[in-house]
Coordinates of C-alpha atoms in Angstrom, one line a residue:
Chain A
X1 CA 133.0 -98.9 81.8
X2 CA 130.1 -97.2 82.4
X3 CA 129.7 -97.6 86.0
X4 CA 133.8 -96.6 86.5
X5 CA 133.4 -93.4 84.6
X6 CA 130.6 -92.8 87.1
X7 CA 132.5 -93.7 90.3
X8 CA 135.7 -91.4 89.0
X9 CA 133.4 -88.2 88.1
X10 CA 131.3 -88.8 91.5
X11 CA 134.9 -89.1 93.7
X12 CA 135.9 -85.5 91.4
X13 CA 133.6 -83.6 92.7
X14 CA 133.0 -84.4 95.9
X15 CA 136.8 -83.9 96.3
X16 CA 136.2 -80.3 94.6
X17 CA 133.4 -79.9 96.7
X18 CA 135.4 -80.7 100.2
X19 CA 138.2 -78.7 98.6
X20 CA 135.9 -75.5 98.7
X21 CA 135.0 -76.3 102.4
X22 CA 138.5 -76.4 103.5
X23 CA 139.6 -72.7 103.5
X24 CA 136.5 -72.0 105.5
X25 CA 136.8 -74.3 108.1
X26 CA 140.7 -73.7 107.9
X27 CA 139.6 -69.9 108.4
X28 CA 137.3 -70.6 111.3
X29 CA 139.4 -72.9 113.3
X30 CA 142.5 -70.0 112.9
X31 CA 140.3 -67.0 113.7
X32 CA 138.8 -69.4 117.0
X33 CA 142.3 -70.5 118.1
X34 CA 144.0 -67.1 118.0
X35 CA 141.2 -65.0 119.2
X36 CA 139.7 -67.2 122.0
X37 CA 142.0 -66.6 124.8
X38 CA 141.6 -62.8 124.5
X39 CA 137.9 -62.7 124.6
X40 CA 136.4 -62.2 128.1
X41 CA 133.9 -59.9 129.6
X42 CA 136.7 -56.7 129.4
X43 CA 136.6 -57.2 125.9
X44 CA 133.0 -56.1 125.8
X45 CA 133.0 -53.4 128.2
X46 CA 136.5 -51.6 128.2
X47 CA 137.9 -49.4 126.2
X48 CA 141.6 -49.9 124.8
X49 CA 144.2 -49.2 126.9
X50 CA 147.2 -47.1 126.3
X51 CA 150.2 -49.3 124.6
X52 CA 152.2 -51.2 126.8
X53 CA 149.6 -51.6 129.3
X54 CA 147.7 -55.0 130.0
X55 CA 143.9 -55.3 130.0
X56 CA 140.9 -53.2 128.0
X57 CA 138.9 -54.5 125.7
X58 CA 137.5 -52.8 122.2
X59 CA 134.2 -51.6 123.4
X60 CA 134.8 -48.2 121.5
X61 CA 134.9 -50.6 118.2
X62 CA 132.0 -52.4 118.9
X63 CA 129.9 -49.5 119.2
X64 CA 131.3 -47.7 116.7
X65 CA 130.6 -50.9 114.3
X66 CA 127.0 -50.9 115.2
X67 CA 126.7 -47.2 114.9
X68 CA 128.2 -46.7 111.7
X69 CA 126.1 -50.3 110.6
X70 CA 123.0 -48.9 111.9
X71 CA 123.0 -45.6 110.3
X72 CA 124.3 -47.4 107.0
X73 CA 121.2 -49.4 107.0
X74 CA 118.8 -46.7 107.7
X75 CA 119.6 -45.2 104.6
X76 CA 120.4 -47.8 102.9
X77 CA 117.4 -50.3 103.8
X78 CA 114.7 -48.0 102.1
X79 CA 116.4 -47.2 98.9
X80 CA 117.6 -50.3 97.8
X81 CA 114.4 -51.9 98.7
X82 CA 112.4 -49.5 96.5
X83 CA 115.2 -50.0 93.6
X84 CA 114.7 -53.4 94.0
X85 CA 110.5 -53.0 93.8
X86 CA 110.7 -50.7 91.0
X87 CA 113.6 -53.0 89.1
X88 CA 110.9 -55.7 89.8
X89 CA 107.8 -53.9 88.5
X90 CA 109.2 -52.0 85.7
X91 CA 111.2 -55.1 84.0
X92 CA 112.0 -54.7 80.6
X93 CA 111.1 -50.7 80.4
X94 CA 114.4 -48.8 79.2
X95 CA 114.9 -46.9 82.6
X96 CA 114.6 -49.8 84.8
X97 CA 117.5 -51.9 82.5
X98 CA 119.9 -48.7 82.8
X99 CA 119.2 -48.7 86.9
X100 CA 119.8 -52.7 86.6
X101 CA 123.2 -51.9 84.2
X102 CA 124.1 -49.3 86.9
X103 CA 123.7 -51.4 90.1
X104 CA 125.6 -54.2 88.2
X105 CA 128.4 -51.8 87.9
X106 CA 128.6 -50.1 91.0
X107 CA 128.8 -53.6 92.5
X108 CA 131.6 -54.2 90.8
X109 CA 133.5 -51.1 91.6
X110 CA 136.2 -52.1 94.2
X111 CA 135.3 -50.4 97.8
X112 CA 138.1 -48.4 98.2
X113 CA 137.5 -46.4 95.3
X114 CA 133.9 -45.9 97.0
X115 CA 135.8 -44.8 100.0
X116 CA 137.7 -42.0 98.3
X117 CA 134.5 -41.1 96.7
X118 CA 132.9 -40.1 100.1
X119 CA 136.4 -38.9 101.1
X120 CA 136.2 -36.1 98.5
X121 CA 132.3 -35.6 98.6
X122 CA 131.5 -36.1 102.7
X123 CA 134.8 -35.8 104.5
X124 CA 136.0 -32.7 102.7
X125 CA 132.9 -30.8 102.4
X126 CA 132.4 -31.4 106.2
X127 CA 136.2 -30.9 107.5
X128 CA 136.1 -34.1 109.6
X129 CA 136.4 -37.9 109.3
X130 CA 133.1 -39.4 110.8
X131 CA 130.9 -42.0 111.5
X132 CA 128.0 -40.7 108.7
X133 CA 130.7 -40.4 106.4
X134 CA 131.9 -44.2 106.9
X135 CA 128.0 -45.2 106.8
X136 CA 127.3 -43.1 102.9
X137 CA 130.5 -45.2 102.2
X138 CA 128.5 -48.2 103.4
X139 CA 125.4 -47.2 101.8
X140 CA 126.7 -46.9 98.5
X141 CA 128.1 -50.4 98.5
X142 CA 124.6 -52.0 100.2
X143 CA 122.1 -50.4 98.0
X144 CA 122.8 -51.8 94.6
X145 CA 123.4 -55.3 96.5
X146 CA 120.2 -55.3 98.3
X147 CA 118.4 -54.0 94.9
X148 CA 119.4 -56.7 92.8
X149 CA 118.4 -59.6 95.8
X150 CA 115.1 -57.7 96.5
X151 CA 114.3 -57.5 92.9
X152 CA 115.3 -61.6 92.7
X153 CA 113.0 -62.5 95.4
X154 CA 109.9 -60.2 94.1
X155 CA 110.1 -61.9 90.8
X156 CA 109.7 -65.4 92.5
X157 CA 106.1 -64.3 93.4
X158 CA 104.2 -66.0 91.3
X159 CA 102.5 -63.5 88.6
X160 CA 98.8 -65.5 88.9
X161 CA 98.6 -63.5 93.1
X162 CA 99.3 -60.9 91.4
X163 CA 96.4 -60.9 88.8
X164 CA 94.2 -62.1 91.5
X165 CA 94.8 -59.4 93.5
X166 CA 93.9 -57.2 90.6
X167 CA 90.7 -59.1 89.6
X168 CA 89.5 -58.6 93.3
X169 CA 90.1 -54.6 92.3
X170 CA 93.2 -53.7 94.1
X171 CA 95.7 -50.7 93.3
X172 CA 98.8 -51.4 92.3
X173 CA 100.0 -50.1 95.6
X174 CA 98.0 -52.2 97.7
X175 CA 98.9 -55.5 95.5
X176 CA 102.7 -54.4 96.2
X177 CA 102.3 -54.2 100.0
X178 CA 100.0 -56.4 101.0
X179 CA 100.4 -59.4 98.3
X180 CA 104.2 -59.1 97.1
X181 CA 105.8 -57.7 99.9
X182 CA 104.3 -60.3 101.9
X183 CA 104.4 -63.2 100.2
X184 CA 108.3 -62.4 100.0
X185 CA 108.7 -61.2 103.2
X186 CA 111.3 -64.4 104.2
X187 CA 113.4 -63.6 101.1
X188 CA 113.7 -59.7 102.2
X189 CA 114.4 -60.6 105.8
X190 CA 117.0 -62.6 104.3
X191 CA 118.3 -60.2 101.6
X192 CA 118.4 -57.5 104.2
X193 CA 120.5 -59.1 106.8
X194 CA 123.1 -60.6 103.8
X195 CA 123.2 -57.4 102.5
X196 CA 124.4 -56.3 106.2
X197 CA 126.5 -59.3 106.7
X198 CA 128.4 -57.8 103.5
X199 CA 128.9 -54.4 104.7
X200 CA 130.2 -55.3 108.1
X201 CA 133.0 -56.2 107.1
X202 CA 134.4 -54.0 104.7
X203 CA 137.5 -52.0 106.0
X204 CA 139.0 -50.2 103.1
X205 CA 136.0 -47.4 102.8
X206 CA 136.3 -46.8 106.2
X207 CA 139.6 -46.0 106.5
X208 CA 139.4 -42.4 104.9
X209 CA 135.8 -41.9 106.4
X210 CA 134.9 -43.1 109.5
X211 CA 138.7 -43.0 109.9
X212 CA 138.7 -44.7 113.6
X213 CA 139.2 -43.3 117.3
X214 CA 141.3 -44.3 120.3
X215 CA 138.4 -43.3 122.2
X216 CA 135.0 -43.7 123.3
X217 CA 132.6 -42.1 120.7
X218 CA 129.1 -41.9 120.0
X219 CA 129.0 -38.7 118.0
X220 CA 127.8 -39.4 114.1
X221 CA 129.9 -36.0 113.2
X222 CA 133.4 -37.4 115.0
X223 CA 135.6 -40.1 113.8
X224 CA 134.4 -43.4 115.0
X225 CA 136.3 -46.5 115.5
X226 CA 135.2 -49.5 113.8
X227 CA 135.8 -53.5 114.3
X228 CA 137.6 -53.3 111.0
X229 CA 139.6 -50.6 111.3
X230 CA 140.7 -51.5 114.7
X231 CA 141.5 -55.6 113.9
X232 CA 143.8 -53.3 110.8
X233 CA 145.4 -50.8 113.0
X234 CA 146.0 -53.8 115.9
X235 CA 147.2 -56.3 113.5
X236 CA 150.0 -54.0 112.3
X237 CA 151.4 -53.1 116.0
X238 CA 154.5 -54.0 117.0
X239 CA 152.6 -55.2 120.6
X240 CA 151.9 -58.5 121.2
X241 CA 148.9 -57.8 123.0
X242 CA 147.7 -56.2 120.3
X243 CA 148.1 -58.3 117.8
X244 CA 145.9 -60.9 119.7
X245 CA 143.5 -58.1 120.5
X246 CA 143.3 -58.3 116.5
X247 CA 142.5 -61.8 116.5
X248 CA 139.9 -61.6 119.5
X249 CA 138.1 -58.8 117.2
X250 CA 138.6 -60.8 113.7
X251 CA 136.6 -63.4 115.5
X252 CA 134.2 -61.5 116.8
X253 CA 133.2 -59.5 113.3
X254 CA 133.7 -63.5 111.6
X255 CA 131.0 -64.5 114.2
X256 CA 128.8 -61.2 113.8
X257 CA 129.0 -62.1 110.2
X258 CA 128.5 -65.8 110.3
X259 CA 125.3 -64.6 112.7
X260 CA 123.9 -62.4 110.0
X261 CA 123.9 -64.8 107.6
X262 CA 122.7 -68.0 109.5
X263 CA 119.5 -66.2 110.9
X264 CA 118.9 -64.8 106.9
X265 CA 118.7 -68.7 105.9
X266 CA 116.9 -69.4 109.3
X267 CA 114.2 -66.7 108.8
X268 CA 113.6 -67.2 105.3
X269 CA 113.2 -71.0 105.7
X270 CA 110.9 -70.3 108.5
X271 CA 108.4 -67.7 106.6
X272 CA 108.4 -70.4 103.5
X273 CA 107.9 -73.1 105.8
X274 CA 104.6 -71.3 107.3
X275 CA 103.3 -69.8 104.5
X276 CA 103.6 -73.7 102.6
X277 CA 101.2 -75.1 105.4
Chain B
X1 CA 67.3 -66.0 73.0
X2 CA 66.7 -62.4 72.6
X3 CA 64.1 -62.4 74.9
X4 CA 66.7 -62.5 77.5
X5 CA 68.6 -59.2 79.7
X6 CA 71.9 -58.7 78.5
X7 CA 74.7 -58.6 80.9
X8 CA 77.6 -58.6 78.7
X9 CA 77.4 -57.1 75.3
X10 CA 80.3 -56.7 72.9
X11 CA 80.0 -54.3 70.0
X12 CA 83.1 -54.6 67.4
X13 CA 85.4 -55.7 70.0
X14 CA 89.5 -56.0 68.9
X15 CA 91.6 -56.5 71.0
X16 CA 95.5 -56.5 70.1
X17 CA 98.9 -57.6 72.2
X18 CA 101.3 -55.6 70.6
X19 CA 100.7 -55.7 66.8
X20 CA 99.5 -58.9 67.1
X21 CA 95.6 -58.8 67.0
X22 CA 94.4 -61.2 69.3
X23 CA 90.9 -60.4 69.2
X24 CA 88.8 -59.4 65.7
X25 CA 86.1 -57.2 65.9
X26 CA 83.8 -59.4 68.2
X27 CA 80.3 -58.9 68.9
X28 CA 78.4 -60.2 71.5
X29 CA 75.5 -60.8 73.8
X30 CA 75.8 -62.8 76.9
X31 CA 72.4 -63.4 78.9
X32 CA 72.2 -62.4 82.9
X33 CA 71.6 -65.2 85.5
X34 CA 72.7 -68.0 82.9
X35 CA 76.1 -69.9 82.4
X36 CA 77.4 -69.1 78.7
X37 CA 80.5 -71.3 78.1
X38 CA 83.7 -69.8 75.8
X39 CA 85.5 -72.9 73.7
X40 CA 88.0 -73.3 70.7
X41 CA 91.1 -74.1 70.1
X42 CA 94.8 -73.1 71.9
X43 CA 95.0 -69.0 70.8
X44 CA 91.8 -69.0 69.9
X45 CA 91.2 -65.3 72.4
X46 CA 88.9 -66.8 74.0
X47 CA 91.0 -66.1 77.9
X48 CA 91.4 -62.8 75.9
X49 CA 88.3 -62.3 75.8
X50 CA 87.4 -63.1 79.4
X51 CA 90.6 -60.8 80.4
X52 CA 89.6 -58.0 78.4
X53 CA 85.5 -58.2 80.3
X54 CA 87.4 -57.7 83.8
X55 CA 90.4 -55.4 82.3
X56 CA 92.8 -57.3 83.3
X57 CA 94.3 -57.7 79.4
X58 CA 95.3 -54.1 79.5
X59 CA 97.5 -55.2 82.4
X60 CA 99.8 -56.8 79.8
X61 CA 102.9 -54.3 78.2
X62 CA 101.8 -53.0 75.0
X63 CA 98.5 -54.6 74.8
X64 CA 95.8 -52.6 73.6
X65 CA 91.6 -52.9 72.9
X66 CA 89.1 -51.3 70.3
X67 CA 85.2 -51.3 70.1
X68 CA 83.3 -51.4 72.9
X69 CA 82.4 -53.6 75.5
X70 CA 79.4 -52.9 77.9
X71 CA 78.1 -54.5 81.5
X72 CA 74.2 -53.8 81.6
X73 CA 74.6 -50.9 78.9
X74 CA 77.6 -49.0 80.9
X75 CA 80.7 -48.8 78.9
X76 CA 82.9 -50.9 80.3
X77 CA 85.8 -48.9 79.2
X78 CA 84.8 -45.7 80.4
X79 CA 84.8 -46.9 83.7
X80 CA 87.5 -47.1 86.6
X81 CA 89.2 -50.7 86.2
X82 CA 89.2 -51.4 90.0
X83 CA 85.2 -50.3 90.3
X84 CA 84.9 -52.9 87.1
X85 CA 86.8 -55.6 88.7
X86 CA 84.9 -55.2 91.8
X87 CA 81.7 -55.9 89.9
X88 CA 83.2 -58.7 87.9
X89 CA 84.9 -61.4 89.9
X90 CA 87.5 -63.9 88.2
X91 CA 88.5 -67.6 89.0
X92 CA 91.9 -68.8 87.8
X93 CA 93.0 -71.4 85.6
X94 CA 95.0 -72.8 88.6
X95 CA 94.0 -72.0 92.5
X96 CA 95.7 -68.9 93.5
X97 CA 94.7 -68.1 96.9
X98 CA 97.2 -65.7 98.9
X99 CA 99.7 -68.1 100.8
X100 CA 99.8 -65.3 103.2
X101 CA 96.4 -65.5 104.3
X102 CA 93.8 -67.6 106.5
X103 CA 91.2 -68.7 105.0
X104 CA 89.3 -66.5 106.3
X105 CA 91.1 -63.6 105.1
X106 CA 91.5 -65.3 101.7
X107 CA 87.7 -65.2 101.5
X108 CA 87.5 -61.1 102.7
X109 CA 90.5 -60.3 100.8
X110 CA 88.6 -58.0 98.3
X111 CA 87.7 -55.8 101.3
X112 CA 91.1 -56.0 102.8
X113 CA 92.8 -55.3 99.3
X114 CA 90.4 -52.2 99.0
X115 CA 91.3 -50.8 102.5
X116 CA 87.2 -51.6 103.0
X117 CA 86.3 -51.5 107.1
X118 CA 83.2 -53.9 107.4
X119 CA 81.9 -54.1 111.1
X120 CA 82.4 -57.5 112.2
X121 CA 78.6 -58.8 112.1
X122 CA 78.8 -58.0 108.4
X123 CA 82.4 -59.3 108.0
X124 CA 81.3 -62.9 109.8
X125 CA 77.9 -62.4 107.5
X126 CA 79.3 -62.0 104.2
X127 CA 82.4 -64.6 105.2
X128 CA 79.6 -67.4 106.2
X129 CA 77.5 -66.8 103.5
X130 CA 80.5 -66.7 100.6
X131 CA 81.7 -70.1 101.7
X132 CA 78.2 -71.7 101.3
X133 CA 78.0 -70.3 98.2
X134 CA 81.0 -72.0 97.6
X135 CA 79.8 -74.9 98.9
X136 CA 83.2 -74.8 101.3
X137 CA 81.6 -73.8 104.4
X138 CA 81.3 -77.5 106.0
X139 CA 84.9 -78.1 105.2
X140 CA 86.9 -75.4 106.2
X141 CA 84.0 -73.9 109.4
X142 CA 86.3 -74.9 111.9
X143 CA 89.4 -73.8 110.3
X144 CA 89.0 -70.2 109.3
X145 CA 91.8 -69.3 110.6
X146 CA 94.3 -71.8 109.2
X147 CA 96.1 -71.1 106.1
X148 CA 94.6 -71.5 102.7
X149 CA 97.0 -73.5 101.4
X150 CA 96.4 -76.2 103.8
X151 CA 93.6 -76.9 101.7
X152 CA 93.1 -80.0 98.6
X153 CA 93.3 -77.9 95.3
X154 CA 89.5 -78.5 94.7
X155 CA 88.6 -77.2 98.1
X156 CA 91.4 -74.4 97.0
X157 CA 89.4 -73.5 94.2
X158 CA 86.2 -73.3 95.7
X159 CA 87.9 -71.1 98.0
X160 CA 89.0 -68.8 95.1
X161 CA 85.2 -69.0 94.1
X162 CA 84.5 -67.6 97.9
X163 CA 86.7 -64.7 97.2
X164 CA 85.1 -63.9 94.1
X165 CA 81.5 -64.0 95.3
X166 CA 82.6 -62.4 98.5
X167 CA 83.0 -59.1 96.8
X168 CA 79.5 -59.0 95.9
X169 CA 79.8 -59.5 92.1
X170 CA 77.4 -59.6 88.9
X171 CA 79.4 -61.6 86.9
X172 CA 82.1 -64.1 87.3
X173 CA 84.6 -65.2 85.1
X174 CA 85.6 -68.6 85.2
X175 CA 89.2 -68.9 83.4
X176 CA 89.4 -73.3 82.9
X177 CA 88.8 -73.4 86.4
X178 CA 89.5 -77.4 86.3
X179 CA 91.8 -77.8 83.9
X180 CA 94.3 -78.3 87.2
X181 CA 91.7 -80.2 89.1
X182 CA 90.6 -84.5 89.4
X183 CA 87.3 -85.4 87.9
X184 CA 85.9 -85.6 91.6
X185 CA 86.8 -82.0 92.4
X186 CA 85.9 -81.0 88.9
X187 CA 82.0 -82.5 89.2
X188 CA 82.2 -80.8 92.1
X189 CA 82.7 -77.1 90.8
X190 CA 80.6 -77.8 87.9
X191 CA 78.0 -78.2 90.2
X192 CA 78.7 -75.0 91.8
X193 CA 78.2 -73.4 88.9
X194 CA 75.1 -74.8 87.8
X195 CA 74.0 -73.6 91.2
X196 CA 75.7 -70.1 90.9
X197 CA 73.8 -69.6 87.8
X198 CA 70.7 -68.2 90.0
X199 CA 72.6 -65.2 91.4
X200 CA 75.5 -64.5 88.7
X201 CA 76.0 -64.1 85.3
X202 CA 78.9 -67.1 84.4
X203 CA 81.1 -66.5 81.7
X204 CA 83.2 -69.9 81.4
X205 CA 86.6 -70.6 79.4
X206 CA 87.2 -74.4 78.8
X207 CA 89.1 -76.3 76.1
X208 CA 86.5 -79.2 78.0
X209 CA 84.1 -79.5 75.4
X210 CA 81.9 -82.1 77.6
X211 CA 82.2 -79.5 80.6
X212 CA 80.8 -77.1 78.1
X213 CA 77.8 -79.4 77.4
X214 CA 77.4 -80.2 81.1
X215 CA 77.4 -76.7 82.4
X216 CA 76.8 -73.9 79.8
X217 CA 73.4 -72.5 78.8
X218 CA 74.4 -71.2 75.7
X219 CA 77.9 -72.1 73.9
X220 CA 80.5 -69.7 72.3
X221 CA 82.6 -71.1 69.6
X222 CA 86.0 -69.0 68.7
X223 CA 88.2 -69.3 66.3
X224 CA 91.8 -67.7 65.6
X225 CA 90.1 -64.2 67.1
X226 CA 86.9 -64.7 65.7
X227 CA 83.7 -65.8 67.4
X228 CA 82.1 -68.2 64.9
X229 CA 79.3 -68.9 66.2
X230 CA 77.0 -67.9 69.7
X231 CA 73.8 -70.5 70.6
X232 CA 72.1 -72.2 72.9
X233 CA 74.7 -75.1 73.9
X234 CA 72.2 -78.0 73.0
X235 CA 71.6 -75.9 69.2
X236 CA 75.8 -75.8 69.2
X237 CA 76.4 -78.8 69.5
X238 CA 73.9 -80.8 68.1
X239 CA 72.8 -78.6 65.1
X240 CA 75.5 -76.1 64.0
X241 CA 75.1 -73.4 62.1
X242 CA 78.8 -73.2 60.5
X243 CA 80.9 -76.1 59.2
X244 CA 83.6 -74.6 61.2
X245 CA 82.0 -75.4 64.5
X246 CA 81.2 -79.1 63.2
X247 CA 84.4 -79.6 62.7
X248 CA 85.4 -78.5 66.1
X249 CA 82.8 -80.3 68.1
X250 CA 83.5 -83.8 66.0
X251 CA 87.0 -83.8 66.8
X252 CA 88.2 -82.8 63.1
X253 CA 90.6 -80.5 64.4
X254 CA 91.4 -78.8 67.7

């Protein structure tokens, strides 16, 4: 009786386990089939075309996705990392709980309500749609993530290289950099790039900031065009073309994705690895 | 014993993690160059009392100290904590050294965590001649550069020993340095000590009452916060003074 109870539970949940995998793979194998046969070298070095005409490629979205990525992570790098350090060093002190309470929230807060946010603060204030105002709408949704996973990954540090650190009279600072930070310097790696991975795909913040461009543009104060944007505005043409053009750029942000989070795993496997022997 | 140089004196020491007094108005007087041993029971303060010597207790949210502790007549407490920990090095309960580092930087850390420049004569000096101190140096001499953690958690140890003497100390604290180690890794630091003894003042924790016999010139019994009785070991634990520390050392209770 036993042993059948055992067999039926073990069959459950590998079944719920495979039935988790299938939408990914389902997702995967769609996004390869219907984006393959538009990827080619033009799709990384031309610019759309006009409607109706054949050929281009999404160059202009490209850029404008590491642009607007780039500048997102500048800012956004250094002050969730220090939220994260402080939420780490300060656990339990009444400040630090309310910053924890408030990244919780804002983490919650659906995207496109960040988006109108930056649309009333950046984009109205400055008169234009741009590329810095798609990455503060970016920012704001990568800080309190990459808070909470750097303050997750500084607590795993074992407390007793801290104290030995201090016996050995070190400053606080100097523990933090060159003990903590180190020691969890494969978990940061890794929290940084998921934390990326998150952002590049987000569309709905975007589409009242960095708004998108038929053209060419590497100017941070100009409407940019952006993989999601573009894969939106595509998807929703009556063209043909087009709409595969979609699919070639779905696959292409799935893959940029996929990327960022594969090497997070890879890195932070490879700095525990070392550091263990 | 009064004939001796005091390294460590306490003088109506408390010491208190939030309301809850740990330590109880403690006084004191360890001997330089000699290995005094700290036992009694689980929450006895005796790691307190080691953490409080190097200030690492006040480390600790909402812990707080009284009275007055002194290294060779200066005021431990009116003194900066990093120049104090400098002085007094500490050895773990469990080998801690920085997974991060070589072996070689494991044993310089203090000077690398102090944003200390040595030239590198005196770096390879002071490297060479903490690891042989450490009795480590025929182990781990062709493997300086290799990461510490590569090492047995005896030879770990000793490396944390290294680290401690590397910084030029006057007194270490030894925090149950074997309670994570084998009996062959254990004899072996216990013989470090004994040999450590010439150079340093030793302060050691154990709940090892045999280690305490085997290592310690003179004997500390606490209990519950308060010391109960200070004496040469061999006085301790073959003629006690209280029946408290009878008790103790025959196994009544503990």
């Amino acid at each position: 009786m036993r042993k059948i109870k055992n067999l039926i539970m073990t069959v459950m949940i590998s079944l719920a386990t495979l039935i988790c995998l299938i939408p990914l793979f389902l997702l995967l194998y769609y996004v390869i089939k219907m984006g393959i046969s538009s990827i080619n070298l033009d799709f990384f070095i031309k610019n759309p075309k006009p409607m109706g005409e054949i050929g281009g490629g999404m160059l202009n979205s490209i850029v404008g996705t590491l642009i607007v990525l780039g500048m997102a992570s500048l800012i956004g790098i250094p002050f969730g990392l220090a939220t994260g350090i402080y939420l780490a060093e300060n656990k339990g002190t009444k400040l630090a709980e309310w910053v924890r309470l408030s990244t919780e929230v804002l983490v919650g807060i659906p995207s496109i309500v960040i988006g109108i946010l930056v649309y009333s603060w950046v984009v109205k204030t400055m008169n234009t749609f741009s590329a810095f105002a798609g990455s503060i709408a970016l920012t704001i949704i990568m800080i309190p993530l990459l808070a909470r996973s750097t303050e997750e990954v500084l607590l795993m540090v074992p407390n007793t290289l801290k104290e030995a650190a201090f016996a050995l009279g070190a400053s606080r600072w100097n523990t933090q950099r060159m003990i903590v930070m180190k020691t969890a310097m494969g978990g940061i790696i890794s929290a940084i790039l998921s934390s990326i991975g998150r952002i590049a795909g987000e569309t709905a913040p975007l589409l009242f900031t960095a708004f998108g461009n038929q053209f060419f543009s590497t100017k941070l104060f100009r409407p940019i065009s952006t993989l999601p944007i573009q894969i939106f505005t595509y998807a929703r043409s009556p063209n043909v073309v087009q709409n595969k053009m979609a699919w070639a750029g779905a696959l292409l942000l799935v893959s940029m994705v996929l990327l960022l989070n594969f090497s997070a795993k890879w890195i932070s496997q490879a700095l525990v690895k070392r550091s263990k022997n | 014993m009064n004939s001796e140089e005091i390294a460590i004196q306490a003088k109506d020491f408390s010491a208190w993690y939030g309301e809850f007094k740990v330590l109880k108005n403690i006084n004191i007087e360890v001997p330089t160059k000699h290995v005094t041993a700290i036992i009694g029971p689980s929450g006895c303060g005796k790691t307190t009392f080691v953490r409080c010597i190097n200030r690492l207790h006040e480390l600790t949210p909402g812990a707080k100290v009284s009275g007055d502790l002194m290294l060779y007549e200066k005021n431990i407490y009116h003194s900066d904590p990093m120049k104090i920990r400098r002085t007094i090095g500490m050895v773990f309960q469990r080998p801690n050294p920085f997974p991060t580092m070589t072996i070689a930087g494991n044993v310089m850390a203090g000077y690398s965590l102090n944003s200390i420049r040595l030239k590198s004569s005196d770096y390879r000096d002071i490297l060479e001649d903490s690891l042989r101190k450490a009795a480590l140096w025929d182990e781990v001499k062709d493997k300086l550069n290799k990461f510490g953690s590569e090492l047995s958690g005896g030879q770990q140890q000793r490396l944390c020993i290294a680290r401690a003497i590397a910084s030029k100390p006057k007194v270490i604290l030894f925090d149950e340095p074997c309670s994570a180690l084998d009996p062959i890794a254990t004899g072996k630091i216990e013989e470090l000590i004994r040999e450590l003894k010439s150079q340093y003042t030793i302060i050691i924790v154990t709940h090892n009452m045999q280690q305490a016999g085997r290592v310690a010139d003179y004997t500390a019994f606490f209990m519950l916060g308060e010391l109960i009785e200070f004496d040469q070991t061999e006085k301790v634990f073959t003629n006690p003074a209280k029946s408290l520390t009878e008790d103790y050392i025959t196994g009544r209770f503990g």
